[in-house]
Coordinates of C-alpha atoms and ligand atoms in Angstrom, one line a residue:
M24 CA 90.6 -84.0 -177.5
E25 CA 89.5 -81.3 -180.2
Q26 CA 86.9 -79.3 -179.6
E27 CA 84.3 -79.2 -182.7
V28 CA 85.1 -76.6 -185.4
D29 CA 83.6 -73.3 -185.4
P30 CA 83.7 -71.8 -188.5
S31 CA 83.1 -68.5 -188.0
F32 CA 86.1 -68.7 -185.5
E33 CA 88.1 -71.0 -188.5
T34 CA 87.2 -67.4 -190.5
L35 CA 88.9 -65.4 -188.1
L36 CA 91.9 -67.4 -187.9
E37 CA 92.4 -67.8 -191.8
Y38 CA 92.1 -63.7 -191.9
L39 CA 94.9 -63.4 -189.3
R40 CA 96.8 -65.5 -191.3
Q41 CA 96.3 -63.9 -194.8
S42 CA 96.5 -60.1 -193.2
R43 CA 99.2 -60.9 -190.6
G44 CA 101.1 -64.4 -191.8
F45 CA 100.2 -65.6 -188.4
D46 CA 98.9 -69.2 -189.0
F47 CA 96.9 -70.6 -185.4
T48 CA 95.4 -72.7 -187.2
G49 CA 97.6 -75.9 -185.9
Y50 CA 97.2 -74.5 -182.5
K51 CA 95.0 -76.4 -180.3
R52 CA 91.4 -74.7 -180.3
A53 CA 90.6 -74.9 -176.8
S54 CA 92.9 -73.0 -175.2
L55 CA 93.3 -70.6 -178.6
S56 CA 89.7 -69.9 -178.7
R57 CA 89.7 -69.6 -175.0
R58 CA 91.8 -66.4 -175.0
V59 CA 90.7 -65.1 -178.6
L60 CA 87.5 -65.2 -176.7
R61 CA 89.0 -63.3 -173.3
Q62 CA 90.1 -60.4 -175.6
M63 CA 87.0 -59.8 -177.4
Q64 CA 84.9 -59.9 -173.7
S65 CA 87.5 -56.9 -173.2
Y66 CA 85.6 -55.4 -176.0
G67 CA 82.2 -56.1 -175.1
I68 CA 82.5 -58.0 -178.4
E69 CA 80.4 -60.9 -179.1
T70 CA 81.3 -62.7 -182.4
Y71 CA 84.4 -63.4 -184.4
R72 CA 83.2 -61.7 -187.5
D73 CA 82.7 -58.4 -185.3
Y74 CA 85.7 -59.0 -183.6
Q75 CA 87.7 -59.1 -187.3
D76 CA 85.5 -55.9 -188.2
Y77 CA 87.0 -55.0 -184.7
L78 CA 91.0 -55.6 -186.0
E79 CA 90.3 -54.4 -189.4
V80 CA 89.3 -50.9 -188.1
H81 CA 92.2 -51.2 -185.3
P82 CA 95.5 -52.7 -186.4
D83 CA 96.9 -52.4 -182.7
E84 CA 94.7 -55.0 -181.9
F85 CA 96.6 -57.4 -183.7
V86 CA 99.7 -57.2 -181.0
L87 CA 97.7 -57.1 -178.1
L88 CA 95.2 -59.9 -179.4
F89 CA 98.9 -62.0 -180.2
N90 CA 100.5 -61.1 -176.6
T91 CA 97.3 -63.0 -175.4
V92 CA 97.6 -66.1 -177.5
L93 CA 101.0 -66.0 -177.6
I94 CA 101.7 -67.2 -174.0
N95 CA 105.1 -65.9 -173.4
V96 CA 105.5 -67.4 -169.5
T97 CA 109.4 -68.2 -169.3
A98 CA 112.1 -68.8 -166.6
F99 CA 116.2 -69.1 -166.4
F100 CA 116.5 -72.9 -165.2
R101 CA 112.6 -73.3 -165.7
D102 CA 112.1 -76.5 -164.8
T103 CA 115.4 -76.7 -162.8
I104 CA 116.0 -80.0 -161.9
A105 CA 115.6 -81.3 -165.8
W106 CA 118.4 -78.7 -166.4
E107 CA 120.7 -80.5 -163.8
Y108 CA 120.2 -83.2 -165.4
L109 CA 121.2 -82.0 -168.3
Q110 CA 124.0 -80.3 -167.8
N111 CA 125.6 -82.8 -165.9
E112 CA 124.1 -86.5 -168.0
V113 CA 123.1 -85.2 -171.4
L114 CA 126.0 -82.5 -172.7
P115 CA 129.1 -83.9 -171.4
Q116 CA 128.5 -87.1 -172.8
L117 CA 127.4 -85.0 -176.5
F118 CA 130.4 -83.0 -176.3
A119 CA 132.8 -86.0 -175.8
T120 CA 131.9 -87.2 -179.0
K121 CA 132.5 -84.2 -181.2
P122 CA 135.7 -83.3 -182.6
E123 CA 137.6 -81.1 -180.5
R124 CA 137.3 -77.4 -181.8
S125 CA 134.4 -78.5 -184.1
P126 CA 131.1 -76.2 -183.7
I127 CA 128.4 -76.4 -180.8
R128 CA 125.0 -75.5 -182.7
I129 CA 122.1 -75.2 -180.3
W130 CA 118.5 -74.0 -181.2
S131 CA 115.8 -72.6 -178.6
A132 CA 113.3 -72.5 -180.6
G133 CA 110.0 -70.1 -178.4
C134 CA 112.3 -68.3 -176.5
A135 CA 110.2 -66.0 -175.1
S136 CA 111.9 -62.8 -173.6
G137 CA 115.6 -64.5 -173.7
E138 CA 115.5 -66.7 -170.5
E139 CA 115.9 -70.0 -171.5
A140 CA 118.8 -68.8 -174.3
Y141 CA 120.7 -67.3 -171.9
T142 CA 120.0 -69.9 -169.3
L143 CA 121.8 -72.2 -171.9
A144 CA 124.6 -69.6 -172.0
M145 CA 125.2 -70.3 -168.6
I146 CA 125.8 -73.7 -168.8
L147 CA 127.5 -73.9 -171.6
A148 CA 130.5 -71.5 -170.1
K149 CA 130.4 -74.0 -167.1
L150 CA 130.7 -76.9 -169.1
L151 CA 133.7 -75.9 -172.0
G152 CA 134.8 -72.3 -170.4
R153 CA 134.2 -68.9 -172.1
E154 CA 136.8 -69.3 -174.7
Q155 CA 135.4 -72.6 -176.1
L156 CA 132.0 -71.2 -175.5
R157 CA 132.9 -68.0 -177.8
Q158 CA 135.1 -69.9 -180.3
R159 CA 132.4 -73.0 -180.7
V160 CA 129.1 -72.0 -179.4
K161 CA 126.4 -70.8 -181.5
I162 CA 122.7 -70.6 -179.7
Y163 CA 120.2 -69.2 -182.3
A164 CA 117.4 -68.4 -179.9
T165 CA 113.7 -67.7 -182.2
D166 CA 110.2 -66.8 -181.4
I167 CA 107.4 -66.1 -183.4
D168 CA 106.7 -62.8 -181.1
E169 CA 109.0 -59.8 -182.2
E170 CA 107.8 -57.9 -179.1
S171 CA 109.2 -61.0 -176.8
L172 CA 112.1 -61.0 -178.8
S173 CA 113.3 -57.4 -178.6
Q174 CA 112.9 -57.6 -174.8
A175 CA 115.3 -60.9 -175.5
R176 CA 117.9 -59.4 -177.3
Q177 CA 118.2 -56.3 -174.4
S178 CA 119.0 -59.2 -172.2
L179 CA 118.0 -56.7 -169.2
Y180 CA 115.8 -58.7 -166.2
R181 CA 114.4 -57.6 -162.6
A182 CA 116.1 -59.0 -159.4
Q183 CA 113.3 -61.4 -159.3
D184 CA 113.3 -62.9 -162.1
L185 CA 117.2 -64.3 -162.1
E186 CA 115.4 -66.1 -158.3
A187 CA 116.1 -69.3 -160.1
V188 CA 119.7 -68.9 -161.4
P189 CA 122.6 -70.2 -158.7
A190 CA 124.6 -67.0 -157.1
D191 CA 127.3 -68.1 -158.0
L192 CA 126.3 -67.9 -162.0
Q193 CA 124.3 -64.4 -161.1
T194 CA 127.8 -62.9 -159.9
Q195 CA 129.6 -64.4 -162.8
F196 CA 127.2 -63.5 -165.4
F197 CA 125.2 -60.9 -164.5
E198 CA 126.0 -56.7 -164.1
P199 CA 123.6 -54.5 -162.5
V200 CA 122.3 -51.4 -164.7
G201 CA 120.3 -49.3 -163.1
D202 CA 117.7 -51.5 -161.2
R203 CA 117.8 -54.1 -163.2
L204 CA 120.4 -57.1 -164.2
I205 CA 122.2 -57.5 -167.7
F206 CA 123.3 -60.2 -168.5
D207 CA 127.3 -60.8 -169.2
P208 CA 127.8 -59.2 -173.1
D209 CA 130.3 -61.4 -173.6
L210 CA 128.4 -64.2 -173.6
R211 CA 125.9 -62.5 -174.7
R212 CA 127.5 -62.4 -178.4
A213 CA 127.4 -66.1 -178.4
V214 CA 123.1 -65.9 -178.7
I215 CA 121.2 -64.8 -181.6
F216 CA 117.9 -63.9 -181.7
G217 CA 115.7 -64.0 -184.9
R218 CA 111.8 -64.5 -185.6
H219 CA 111.0 -67.6 -186.3
D220 CA 107.7 -69.7 -186.9
L221 CA 107.8 -72.9 -186.4
L222 CA 104.9 -74.0 -188.2
Q223 CA 105.9 -72.1 -191.6
D224 CA 110.0 -71.6 -191.7
A225 CA 112.4 -73.6 -192.6
P226 CA 114.2 -75.0 -189.6
I227 CA 117.9 -73.9 -188.4
S228 CA 120.0 -77.4 -189.3
R229 CA 123.0 -79.3 -188.2
L230 CA 122.4 -79.0 -184.7
D231 CA 123.7 -80.8 -182.0
L232 CA 121.0 -79.0 -179.5
L233 CA 117.4 -78.4 -179.5
V234 CA 115.0 -77.2 -176.9
C235 CA 111.7 -76.3 -177.7
R236 CA 110.2 -76.3 -174.1
N237 CA 106.4 -75.2 -173.5
T238 CA 105.9 -74.3 -177.2
L239 CA 104.7 -77.4 -179.3
M240 CA 101.7 -78.0 -176.6
Y241 CA 100.0 -75.1 -178.1
F242 CA 100.2 -77.2 -181.4
N243 CA 97.3 -79.4 -182.4
A244 CA 98.1 -83.7 -182.8
E245 CA 98.6 -82.9 -186.3
T246 CA 100.3 -79.5 -186.2
Q247 CA 102.7 -81.1 -183.4
G248 CA 103.4 -84.1 -185.9
R249 CA 104.3 -82.2 -188.5
V250 CA 106.5 -80.1 -186.6
L251 CA 108.2 -82.7 -184.7
K252 CA 109.3 -83.9 -188.5
R253 CA 111.2 -80.5 -188.8
L254 CA 113.0 -80.5 -185.5
H255 CA 113.9 -84.3 -186.8
F256 CA 115.7 -82.4 -189.8
A257 CA 117.0 -79.6 -187.8
L258 CA 119.0 -82.1 -185.4
N259 CA 122.4 -84.1 -186.0
P260 CA 121.9 -87.6 -185.9
T261 CA 123.4 -87.9 -182.3
G262 CA 121.4 -84.9 -181.7
V263 CA 119.3 -84.3 -178.7
L264 CA 115.9 -82.6 -177.8
F265 CA 114.7 -81.1 -174.8
L266 CA 110.9 -80.8 -174.5
G267 CA 108.9 -78.8 -171.8
K268 CA 107.3 -80.6 -169.0
A269 CA 104.2 -81.4 -170.4
E270 CA 105.2 -82.9 -173.9
M271 CA 105.3 -86.1 -173.9
L272 CA 106.0 -87.3 -176.9
L273 CA 104.9 -91.0 -177.1
T274 CA 103.6 -91.1 -180.3
H275 CA 107.0 -89.8 -182.3
A276 CA 108.8 -92.8 -181.5
N277 CA 109.9 -93.0 -184.5
L278 CA 111.8 -89.6 -185.0
F279 CA 112.9 -89.3 -181.0
T280 CA 113.7 -91.8 -178.5
P281 CA 114.0 -91.1 -174.8
I282 CA 117.5 -90.0 -172.8
N283 CA 115.4 -89.4 -170.5
L284 CA 111.7 -89.3 -170.7
Q285 CA 110.9 -87.7 -166.9
H286 CA 113.1 -84.9 -167.9
R287 CA 111.5 -84.8 -171.6
I288 CA 115.2 -85.3 -173.0
F289 CA 115.4 -87.2 -176.2
R290 CA 117.7 -88.2 -178.9
R291 CA 117.1 -88.6 -182.4
V292 CA 116.5 -91.4 -184.4
T293 CA 118.2 -92.3 -187.7
P294 CA 115.7 -92.6 -189.7
Q295 CA 117.3 -95.6 -191.8
N296 CA 117.3 -97.8 -189.1
R297 CA 114.0 -99.5 -189.4
R298 CA 114.1 -100.7 -185.4
D299 CA 113.0 -97.0 -184.7
F300 CA 109.7 -97.2 -186.3
S301 CA 108.3 -100.2 -184.5
L302 CA 106.0 -97.5 -182.7
L303 CA 105.2 -95.8 -185.8
D304 CA 100.9 -95.7 -186.8
T305 CA 101.8 -95.4 -190.3
S306 CA 102.1 -98.7 -192.7
P307 CA 105.7 -100.3 -193.6
L308 CA 105.3 -98.9 -197.2
E309 CA 104.0 -95.5 -195.7
E310 CA 107.1 -95.5 -193.5
D311 CA 109.5 -96.0 -196.5
L312 CA 107.5 -93.6 -199.2
S313 CA 107.9 -90.8 -196.0
N314 CA 111.8 -91.7 -195.3
I315 CA 112.9 -91.2 -199.2
L316 CA 110.3 -88.2 -199.4
E317 CA 112.3 -86.9 -196.5
D318 CA 115.2 -87.8 -198.0
H319 CA 114.6 -85.8 -200.8
R320 CA 113.1 -82.8 -199.0
Q321 CA 117.0 -83.3 -197.2
I322 CA 118.5 -83.1 -200.7
G323 CA 116.4 -80.3 -201.8
E324 CA 117.4 -78.5 -198.5
L325 CA 120.8 -79.2 -198.7
A326 CA 120.7 -78.5 -202.7
F327 CA 119.0 -75.2 -202.2
E328 CA 122.0 -74.4 -199.3
S329 CA 124.6 -75.2 -201.2
L330 CA 123.8 -73.4 -204.1
P331 CA 126.9 -71.1 -205.4
M332 CA 124.4 -68.1 -206.2
A333 CA 122.5 -66.2 -204.0
Q334 CA 118.7 -67.5 -203.7
I335 CA 116.3 -66.1 -201.6
V336 CA 112.3 -67.0 -201.4
I337 CA 109.4 -64.3 -199.8
N338 CA 106.1 -65.6 -199.5
I339 CA 102.7 -64.1 -200.4
N340 CA 102.9 -61.8 -197.1
G341 CA 105.8 -60.4 -197.9
I342 CA 108.1 -62.6 -195.6
L343 CA 111.7 -63.9 -196.0
V344 CA 111.4 -67.6 -195.8
L345 CA 114.3 -68.6 -197.8
A346 CA 117.4 -67.4 -198.1
N347 CA 120.6 -69.9 -198.9
A348 CA 124.4 -70.1 -197.2
T349 CA 125.6 -67.9 -200.5
A350 CA 122.5 -65.0 -200.1
R351 CA 123.5 -65.4 -196.0
E352 CA 127.1 -64.8 -196.4
L353 CA 126.6 -62.2 -199.2
F354 CA 123.8 -60.0 -197.9
G355 CA 124.6 -60.3 -194.3
L356 CA 121.4 -62.2 -193.2
N357 CA 121.4 -64.5 -190.7
L358 CA 118.8 -67.4 -190.1
M359 CA 117.1 -65.6 -187.5
D360 CA 115.9 -63.0 -190.5
L361 CA 113.9 -65.9 -191.6
G362 CA 111.0 -65.0 -191.0
R363 CA 111.0 -61.7 -190.8
P364 CA 109.1 -59.2 -193.4
L365 CA 111.4 -58.4 -196.2
Q366 CA 110.9 -54.8 -196.3
D367 CA 112.5 -54.8 -192.5
L368 CA 115.8 -56.1 -194.3
E369 CA 118.3 -54.0 -195.9
I370 CA 118.5 -56.6 -198.9
S371 CA 115.0 -55.4 -199.8
Y372 CA 115.9 -52.1 -201.0
R373 CA 119.6 -53.0 -201.8
P374 CA 121.4 -53.5 -204.0
L375 CA 118.2 -52.7 -206.0
E376 CA 114.4 -52.3 -205.0
L377 CA 113.4 -55.4 -205.0
R378 CA 109.8 -54.9 -203.8
S379 CA 108.3 -53.4 -207.1
Y380 CA 109.5 -56.6 -209.0
I381 CA 108.1 -58.8 -206.7
D382 CA 104.9 -56.9 -207.1
Q383 CA 105.2 -57.1 -210.8
V384 CA 105.8 -60.7 -210.7
S385 CA 103.5 -61.5 -208.1
R386 CA 101.0 -59.3 -210.6
E387 CA 102.1 -60.9 -214.2
R388 CA 103.4 -64.4 -213.2
A389 CA 106.5 -64.2 -215.4
L390 CA 109.9 -64.5 -214.5
I391 CA 111.8 -60.7 -214.7
L392 CA 115.6 -60.7 -215.5
I393 CA 117.5 -57.5 -214.7
H394 CA 121.6 -57.3 -215.5
D395 CA 124.4 -55.7 -214.1
V396 CA 122.8 -54.9 -211.3
L397 CA 125.9 -52.5 -209.4
R398 CA 126.9 -53.0 -205.8
N399 CA 129.1 -51.2 -204.4
L400 CA 131.5 -52.9 -201.4
S401 CA 133.4 -50.8 -198.7
G402 CA 136.3 -48.7 -200.5
Q403 CA 136.5 -48.7 -204.1
S404 CA 135.2 -51.9 -204.6
S405 CA 132.5 -53.2 -206.7
Q406 CA 129.8 -56.0 -207.9
S407 CA 127.8 -57.1 -210.3
F408 CA 124.6 -59.0 -210.1
D409 CA 122.3 -60.6 -212.9
V410 CA 118.5 -60.6 -210.3
Q411 CA 116.2 -62.8 -211.0
F412 CA 112.7 -63.1 -210.2
K413 CA 110.6 -66.4 -210.6
P414 CA 107.3 -66.8 -209.7
L415 CA 106.8 -69.6 -207.5
E416 CA 103.6 -71.5 -208.2
N417 CA 102.2 -75.1 -206.9
K418 CA 101.0 -77.8 -209.1
S419 CA 97.4 -75.8 -209.1
A420 CA 99.1 -72.7 -210.4
E421 CA 98.8 -70.9 -206.8
F422 CA 101.1 -68.4 -206.1
L423 CA 103.1 -69.2 -203.5
G424 CA 105.4 -66.3 -203.6
V425 CA 108.8 -65.2 -205.6
S426 CA 112.6 -66.7 -205.7
I427 CA 115.0 -64.2 -205.9
T428 CA 118.4 -65.3 -207.9
F429 CA 121.5 -63.4 -207.5
V430 CA 124.0 -64.5 -210.2
D431 CA 127.1 -62.5 -209.5
V432 CA 128.4 -61.5 -212.6
T433 CA 131.5 -59.4 -211.5
R434 CA 134.2 -61.5 -213.7
Y435 CA 132.3 -60.8 -216.8
H436 CA 131.3 -57.2 -216.0
D437 CA 135.0 -56.8 -215.1
L438 CA 135.9 -58.8 -218.2
Q439 CA 133.7 -57.2 -220.2
E440 CA 135.0 -53.4 -219.1
M441 CA 139.0 -55.0 -219.9
L442 CA 137.5 -55.8 -223.2
T443 CA 135.9 -52.3 -223.9
H444 CA 139.0 -51.0 -222.7
S445 CA 141.4 -53.4 -224.6
N446 CA 139.2 -52.4 -227.4
Q447 CA 139.2 -48.7 -227.4
E448 CA 143.4 -48.8 -226.6
L449 CA 143.1 -51.1 -229.5
E450 CA 141.2 -48.7 -231.4
T451 CA 144.0 -46.1 -229.8
T452 CA 146.4 -47.9 -231.0
N453 CA 145.3 -48.4 -234.5
E454 CA 144.9 -44.7 -235.0
E455 CA 148.3 -44.0 -234.1
L456 CA 149.4 -46.5 -236.2
E457 CA 146.8 -45.2 -239.6
S458 CA 148.5 -41.8 -238.7
S459 CA 152.2 -43.1 -238.3
N460 CA 151.6 -45.3 -241.5
E461 CA 150.2 -42.0 -243.3
E462 CA 153.5 -40.3 -241.5
L463 CA 155.8 -43.1 -243.2
E464 CA 153.8 -42.7 -246.5
T465 CA 154.4 -39.1 -246.6
T466 CA 158.1 -40.2 -245.1
N467 CA 158.2 -42.5 -247.7
E468 CA 157.0 -40.1 -250.5
E469 CA 159.4 -37.5 -249.4
L470 CA 162.3 -39.9 -249.3
Q471 CA 161.3 -40.9 -252.5
S472 CA 161.2 -37.2 -254.3
T473 CA 164.7 -37.1 -251.9
N474 CA 165.6 -39.9 -253.9
E475 CA 164.7 -38.9 -257.3
E476 CA 166.7 -35.6 -256.5
L477 CA 169.7 -37.6 -255.5
E478 CA 169.6 -39.8 -258.6
T479 CA 169.1 -36.0 -260.5
T480 CA 171.4 -34.5 -258.5
N481 CA 173.8 -37.7 -259.5
E482 CA 173.1 -37.9 -262.9
E483 CA 174.2 -33.9 -263.1
L484 CA 177.0 -34.7 -261.2
Q485 CA 177.9 -37.9 -263.7
S486 CA 177.4 -35.0 -266.8
S487 CA 179.5 -32.5 -264.8
N488 CA 181.9 -35.3 -264.3
E489 CA 182.0 -36.4 -267.6
E490 CA 182.1 -32.7 -269.3
L491 CA 184.9 -32.4 -266.8
E492 CA 186.5 -35.2 -268.1
T493 CA 186.3 -33.8 -271.2
M494 CA 187.9 -30.5 -270.6
N495 CA 190.5 -32.3 -268.6
E496 CA 191.5 -34.2 -271.4
E497 CA 191.0 -30.8 -273.7
L498 CA 193.3 -29.2 -270.7
Q499 CA 195.7 -32.3 -271.3
S500 CA 195.8 -31.4 -275.0
T501 CA 195.9 -27.9 -274.7
N502 CA 198.8 -28.6 -271.8
E503 CA 200.4 -30.8 -274.4
E504 CA 200.1 -28.1 -277.2
L505 CA 201.4 -25.9 -274.5
Q506 CA 204.7 -28.0 -273.8
T507 CA 204.9 -28.3 -277.5
I508 CA 204.7 -24.3 -278.4
N509 CA 206.9 -24.1 -275.7
A510 CA 209.2 -26.2 -276.5
E511 CA 209.4 -24.1 -279.7
L512 CA 209.7 -20.7 -278.0
Q513 CA 212.3 -22.3 -275.6
Q514 CA 214.2 -23.3 -278.9
R515 CA 213.4 -19.7 -280.6
T516 CA 214.5 -17.8 -277.4
G517 CA 217.7 -20.1 -277.4
E518 CA 218.0 -19.0 -280.7
L519 CA 217.0 -15.7 -279.8
N520 CA 219.4 -15.8 -277.1
E521 CA 221.8 -17.2 -279.0
A522 CA 221.4 -14.3 -282.1
N523 CA 221.5 -11.4 -279.1
A524 CA 224.5 -12.8 -277.9
F525 CA 226.1 -12.8 -281.5
L526 CA 224.9 -9.3 -282.1
S527 CA 226.0 -8.4 -278.6
S528 CA 229.4 -9.4 -279.3
L529 CA 228.9 -7.9 -282.7
F530 CA 227.8 -4.8 -281.1
T531 CA 231.0 -5.1 -278.4
S532 CA 233.7 -6.1 -280.9
L533 CA 232.8 -3.3 -283.2
S534 CA 235.3 -0.4 -283.0
L535 CA 232.6 2.3 -284.5
G536 CA 230.4 3.4 -281.4
V537 CA 226.8 2.7 -282.1
I538 CA 223.5 4.1 -280.9
V539 CA 219.8 3.2 -281.7
I540 CA 217.2 5.0 -280.7
D541 CA 213.4 5.0 -281.4
R542 CA 211.0 7.0 -282.8
Q543 CA 210.8 9.2 -279.6
L544 CA 214.5 9.2 -279.5
H545 CA 215.2 7.4 -276.4
I546 CA 218.3 5.0 -275.9
L547 CA 217.4 1.5 -277.4
T548 CA 221.3 -0.1 -278.3
W549 CA 224.5 1.6 -276.6
N550 CA 227.6 -0.1 -277.4
H551 CA 230.9 -0.5 -275.6
A552 CA 232.5 1.7 -278.5
A553 CA 229.7 4.2 -277.4
E554 CA 230.6 4.3 -273.9
E555 CA 234.4 4.2 -274.3
L556 CA 233.6 7.2 -276.0
W557 CA 231.7 9.3 -274.2
G558 CA 232.1 7.7 -270.5
L559 CA 228.6 6.7 -269.7
R560 CA 227.4 3.3 -269.8
F561 CA 224.5 1.3 -271.3
N562 CA 222.4 0.8 -268.4
E563 CA 222.6 4.3 -267.9
A564 CA 221.7 5.1 -271.5
Q565 CA 219.6 3.4 -272.1
G566 CA 215.5 4.5 -272.0
K567 CA 216.9 8.2 -271.6
S568 CA 216.1 10.9 -274.6
F569 CA 219.1 10.9 -276.6
L570 CA 218.7 14.5 -277.1
G571 CA 219.0 15.0 -272.9
L572 CA 222.6 13.4 -272.8
D573 CA 224.9 15.2 -271.0
I574 CA 227.7 13.8 -272.7
G575 CA 230.9 15.6 -275.0
L576 CA 229.1 15.4 -277.5
P577 CA 226.7 18.5 -279.0
V578 CA 223.2 16.5 -279.1
E579 CA 221.3 19.3 -280.0
Q580 CA 223.4 19.7 -283.3
L581 CA 221.9 16.2 -284.6
R582 CA 218.1 16.5 -284.2
D583 CA 217.2 17.7 -287.5
P584 CA 219.2 14.7 -288.8
I585 CA 217.6 12.3 -286.8
L586 CA 214.1 13.9 -287.5
Q587 CA 214.7 14.0 -291.3
C588 CA 215.8 9.9 -290.8
L589 CA 212.8 9.1 -289.1
K590 CA 210.6 10.7 -291.3
G591 CA 211.9 9.4 -294.1
E592 CA 213.1 12.2 -296.1
K593 CA 216.8 11.2 -295.9
D594 CA 218.0 7.9 -296.4
R595 CA 221.6 8.2 -295.0
Q596 CA 223.2 11.1 -293.5
E597 CA 227.3 11.4 -292.9
L598 CA 228.5 14.3 -290.6
V599 CA 232.0 15.0 -288.9
L600 CA 231.1 16.9 -285.6
K601 CA 233.3 18.9 -282.9
A602 CA 233.0 16.9 -279.6
R603 CA 235.1 15.8 -276.0
N604 CA 235.3 12.7 -275.4
R605 CA 235.1 10.9 -271.9
R606 CA 238.9 12.2 -271.0
G607 CA 237.2 16.2 -271.9
Q608 CA 239.8 15.7 -274.9
E609 CA 237.7 17.6 -277.9
I610 CA 238.0 15.6 -280.9
Q611 CA 236.6 15.3 -284.5
C612 CA 233.1 13.1 -284.8
R613 CA 232.5 11.4 -287.8
L614 CA 228.3 10.4 -287.4
S615 CA 226.2 8.8 -289.8
I616 CA 222.7 8.4 -289.5
S617 CA 221.1 5.6 -291.1
P618 CA 217.3 4.9 -290.7
L619 CA 215.9 1.4 -288.2
A620 CA 213.9 -0.1 -291.0
G621 CA 211.1 -2.0 -289.3
G622 CA 207.3 -0.6 -290.4
E623 CA 206.0 -0.8 -293.8
T624 CA 205.1 3.2 -293.4
Q625 CA 207.6 5.0 -291.6
Q626 CA 211.1 4.0 -289.5
R627 CA 210.7 2.3 -286.5
G628 CA 213.8 4.5 -285.4
A629 CA 217.7 5.5 -285.9
I630 CA 220.9 4.5 -286.0
L631 CA 224.0 6.1 -285.3
L632 CA 227.1 5.2 -286.2
M633 CA 230.5 7.2 -284.6
E634 CA 234.2 7.6 -284.6
E635 CA 236.7 9.7 -283.4
V636 CA 238.4 10.9 -287.0
K637 CA 242.3 10.8 -286.0
Ligands
LIG701 C1 105.2 -70.5 -173.4 S1 106.3 -69.8 -173.9 C2 107.4 -71.3 -174.0 C3 109.5 -70.2 -173.6 C4 110.7 -71.1 -173.1 N1 110.2 -71.8 -174.2 C5 110.2 -71.8 -171.9 O1 110.1 -72.5 -171.9 O2 109.9 -71.6 -170.9 C6 106.0 -69.7 -175.7 C7 106.9 -69.1 -176.8 O3 106.2 -70.2 -177.9 C8 105.7 -68.9 -178.7 N2 105.3 -69.3 -180.1 C9 103.9 -69.4 -179.9 N3 103.8 -70.0 -181.7 C10 104.7 -70.3 -182.0 C11 105.2 -70.5 -183.3 N4 104.7 -71.0 -184.4 N5 106.5 -70.4 -183.7 C12 107.4 -69.8 -183.2 N6 107.1 -69.7 -181.3 C13 105.9 -69.4 -181.1 C14 105.2 -68.0 -178.1 O4 105.6 -67.1 -178.7 C15 105.9 -68.3 -176.8 O5 106.7 -67.3 -176.3

């Protein structure tokens, strides 16, 4: 039975919810107020209002209060017989229905300082072996209390904490570290701790076993019902729920059916089966409606989980309440991070500082879209995101939080970069083409001008050719003329030769000696009779001065008559001289000197005819 509601206490609970995100409104008032009062009394504070003032001035008090309110009592193998039953009767059957090597997912909700989670790890190691445990089993261990969680993460316990652990398990799974004992680090890896508020946060899903012991009992009936629905959702259709000794679950047979009521071990009831609702205190119509709503909720959650883009949701207290599978994988979040203040997580500042945008969205209640947020990965690689901040409001326009979506636009970014790059290359190529074009045009012009020059040269050559042809023709005709002249000359030469031969034979046949001299008195002709007379041959006399001849003729006596003849003073002179012939005999030589006619004004030479007078 709930005690009467004290408004000032409710105000204090509301204050705790708003200021620290701890919602105790669903807790049983009796034990809750008893514990708060005990804390107040230690400071001599009498009213909840004063205690609220005290909390405002002393923020450290929150931790002490929560330590008092959240009862962290726990132990290894707490209620040993129930654990034995689970280990020997329930789990072997449960695992037998699962495909070989399929993952086994377990949740210890309200795990306090970890003893329950490590108990689970030990019995799983016994049942499956270490190897299978490492490969298949994940034990999620959550609590609302961060202090308890940090103890749990250390996995360090005192010897007396291990009293309920069988001796063989102690030696197998614990090692001494100083005055403490540490849980086997190899098995420890199968346990994942994280903060999770059963009243506010989305449950971990697809579970085979859910251990939620001695936690539900602090919640009031209505809150228990709400939490049980979540636990129901969290389990696989054949999943098992293990509660604490004090938790009976009598009124929730529509969700869970006992496997062993004494040990508080239940199997999930599939809601579609109408018989499972026989114990419900709701009408059939309400049942259907709640089923449909549950289905819708599940579909919604599954759809959110399977979104291809990363999405996270932050509530008004700055707590990360949702992160879909893509977001968890992308940003290294795990389900244990749900329920943690955003500021404690790396995602709050990488790849971009989220908090200022969250503040802006909260203030302005308008969507913000940031394009091309770069995220550097290890090595040289990076990713680009379009990040969208969307305010979440309910139907009454109450602000509930902010949804942040990261759409991976790396491909488009890369594509854009590629396009820009290709564009730049095209521009360069274009410029190169233009310059090549210009060069080609220049070359073309040069070729044209060379062509024109060649044409001109050709024309010149043609005209030279024509000229040469003309000259050739002229030469040919000259040649022909020359040939004619030559023929004529040859004929004349023949005639002359004949005349010469005639004259020569005439000279030779003459019995008179004939000597012809020119105007310089050089001998031109000297015939055979002259040779016979004077003993000098023609070739010895030719060209020599007549007056210089050393012959039997007294040439000196002939000087004057010859000169007179040459001057034209006397036409023909005859004289007789004493001379000696070629044999040295004295002879009388008769001479006639006649002019050799030729020049118009003077004689060309003189002709001397001579004979021995007998
Ligand atoms: C008594 S301990 C139970 C520990 C363990 N399950 C066992 O049975 O030994 C109850 C635990 O529930 C946790 N708790 C209380 N309210 C919670 C909530 N809203 N969400 C999650 N854990 C909560 C407390 O912090 C505490 O560690």
